[in-house]
């Protein structure tokens, strides 16, 4: 389980890396075709919304308190808190990762402002 947790954490951090977030090739590799996100801002995004010229955009956040729950043999839920390094704002985060063809892809993500 520790190996799987490290793998999912690695992919979560990839999606927080601005170089990855602006690479359509990397986003295509990491984001599932049926991706849905409910952002902490209240917005909703699909994969096609992230595949434009700026990709998923620039952010400056770190991951805190990361853990996973195995839902099925090919589906994992990641749970953590993010900290915006510019505003110090924290958000509770939840992602669902699905493994298809030996590749983990994020199929769902939600962020909620932490109080």
Short mmCIF file of C-alpha atoms in Angstrom, two decimals:
data_model
loop_
_atom_site.label_atom_id
_atom_site.label_comp_id
_atom_site.label_asym_id
_atom_site.label_seq_id
_atom_site.Cartn_x
_atom_site.Cartn_y
_atom_site.Cartn_z
CA UNK A 1 0.00 0.00 0.00
CA UNK A 2 2.88 2.38 0.75
CA UNK A 3 4.16 2.01 -2.83
CA UNK A 4 0.71 2.84 -4.23
CA UNK A 5 0.40 5.84 -1.89
CA UNK A 6 3.77 7.16 -3.07
CA UNK A 7 2.80 6.67 -6.72
CA UNK A 8 -0.49 8.56 -6.34
CA UNK A 9 1.23 11.32 -4.34
CA UNK A 10 3.81 11.61 -7.13
CA UNK A 11 1.02 12.06 -9.71
CA UNK A 12 -0.82 14.59 -7.52
CA UNK A 13 2.38 16.61 -7.22
CA UNK A 14 2.92 16.34 -10.98
CA UNK A 15 -0.44 18.06 -11.46
CA UNK A 16 0.68 20.85 -9.10
CA UNK A 17 3.86 21.42 -11.10
CA UNK A 18 3.42 24.39 -13.45
CA UNK A 19 5.55 22.78 -16.16
CA UNK A 20 3.24 19.75 -16.16
CA UNK A 21 0.09 21.89 -15.83
CA UNK A 22 0.95 23.74 -19.05
CA UNK A 23 1.98 20.66 -21.04
CA UNK A 24 -0.93 19.31 -23.05
CA UNK A 25 0.94 16.02 -23.50
CA UNK A 26 1.39 15.59 -19.73
CA UNK A 27 -2.17 16.64 -18.98
CA UNK A 28 -3.46 14.16 -21.53
CA UNK A 29 -1.40 11.44 -19.83
CA UNK A 30 -2.60 12.29 -16.30
CA UNK A 31 -6.20 13.39 -16.83
CA UNK A 32 -8.88 10.82 -17.67
CA UNK A 33 -11.23 11.45 -20.62
CA UNK A 34 -14.22 11.53 -18.22
CA UNK A 35 -12.54 13.95 -15.79
CA UNK A 36 -14.74 16.24 -13.69
CA UNK A 37 -13.61 18.84 -11.15
CA UNK A 38 -15.56 20.87 -8.64
CA UNK A 39 -13.13 23.66 -7.75
CA UNK A 40 -12.91 25.47 -4.43
CA UNK A 41 -13.96 28.60 -6.31
CA UNK A 42 -17.28 26.95 -7.18
CA UNK A 43 -16.35 26.37 -10.82
CA UNK A 44 -16.73 23.10 -12.70
CA UNK A 45 -14.19 21.80 -15.21
CA UNK A 46 -13.90 18.91 -17.64
CA UNK A 47 -10.77 17.62 -19.36
CA UNK A 48 -11.39 19.70 -22.47
CA UNK A 49 -11.38 22.85 -20.29
CA UNK A 50 -7.76 22.09 -19.32
CA UNK A 51 -6.52 21.36 -22.83
CA UNK A 52 -6.36 24.94 -24.07
CA UNK A 53 -3.34 27.12 -24.72
CA UNK A 54 -2.57 27.68 -21.01
CA UNK A 55 -3.36 24.14 -19.94
CA UNK A 56 -4.48 23.96 -16.32
CA UNK A 57 -2.87 27.32 -15.47
CA UNK A 58 -0.21 28.31 -12.94
CA UNK A 59 -0.46 27.70 -9.20
CA UNK A 60 1.87 27.77 -6.20
CA UNK A 61 0.64 25.20 -3.66
CA UNK A 62 2.06 22.48 -1.47
CA UNK A 63 0.50 19.21 -0.29
CA UNK A 64 -0.06 18.51 3.41
CA UNK A 65 -1.45 15.45 5.20
CA UNK A 66 -1.66 13.18 2.16
CA UNK A 67 -3.39 9.79 2.39
CA UNK A 68 -5.22 7.38 0.11
CA UNK A 69 -8.13 4.96 0.32
CA UNK A 70 -8.23 2.01 -2.07
CA UNK A 71 -11.77 1.83 -3.48
CA UNK A 72 -11.26 -1.04 -5.96
CA UNK A 73 -8.26 -2.77 -7.50
CA UNK A 74 -8.07 -0.01 -10.14
CA UNK A 75 -9.54 3.00 -8.29
CA UNK A 76 -7.97 5.05 -5.49
CA UNK A 77 -9.15 8.10 -3.57
CA UNK A 78 -6.51 10.64 -2.57
CA UNK A 79 -7.27 12.95 0.37
CA UNK A 80 -5.09 15.86 1.43
CA UNK A 81 -4.94 19.54 2.21
CA UNK A 82 -3.28 22.07 -0.05
CA UNK A 83 -1.68 25.33 1.02
CA UNK A 84 -1.44 28.28 -1.34
CA UNK A 85 2.12 29.54 -0.82
CA UNK A 86 1.21 33.11 -1.78
CA UNK A 87 -1.98 33.61 0.28
CA UNK A 88 -1.54 30.85 2.91
CA UNK A 89 -5.11 29.78 2.12
CA UNK A 90 -5.76 26.09 2.71
CA UNK A 91 -8.15 23.80 0.88
CA UNK A 92 -9.34 20.26 1.53
CA UNK A 93 -8.73 18.17 -1.58
CA UNK A 94 -10.11 14.87 -2.82
CA UNK A 95 -9.14 13.13 -6.06
CA UNK A 96 -10.21 9.86 -7.60
CA UNK A 97 -7.53 8.07 -9.64
CA UNK A 98 -8.39 5.27 -12.08
CA UNK A 99 -5.86 2.88 -13.55
CA UNK A 100 -6.32 2.09 -17.22
CA UNK A 101 -3.73 0.37 -19.42
CA UNK A 102 -1.10 0.50 -16.64
CA UNK A 103 -1.49 4.29 -16.27
CA UNK A 104 -3.08 6.11 -13.33
CA UNK A 105 -5.29 9.00 -14.41
CA UNK A 106 -7.29 11.48 -12.37
CA UNK A 107 -10.99 11.07 -13.13
CA UNK A 108 -12.42 13.35 -10.40
CA UNK A 109 -11.17 16.19 -8.22
CA UNK A 110 -12.80 18.46 -5.67
CA UNK A 111 -11.42 21.32 -3.61
CA UNK A 112 -13.17 22.94 -0.66
CA UNK A 113 -11.91 25.94 1.31
CA UNK A 114 -10.61 24.73 4.68
CA UNK A 115 -11.63 26.62 7.80
#
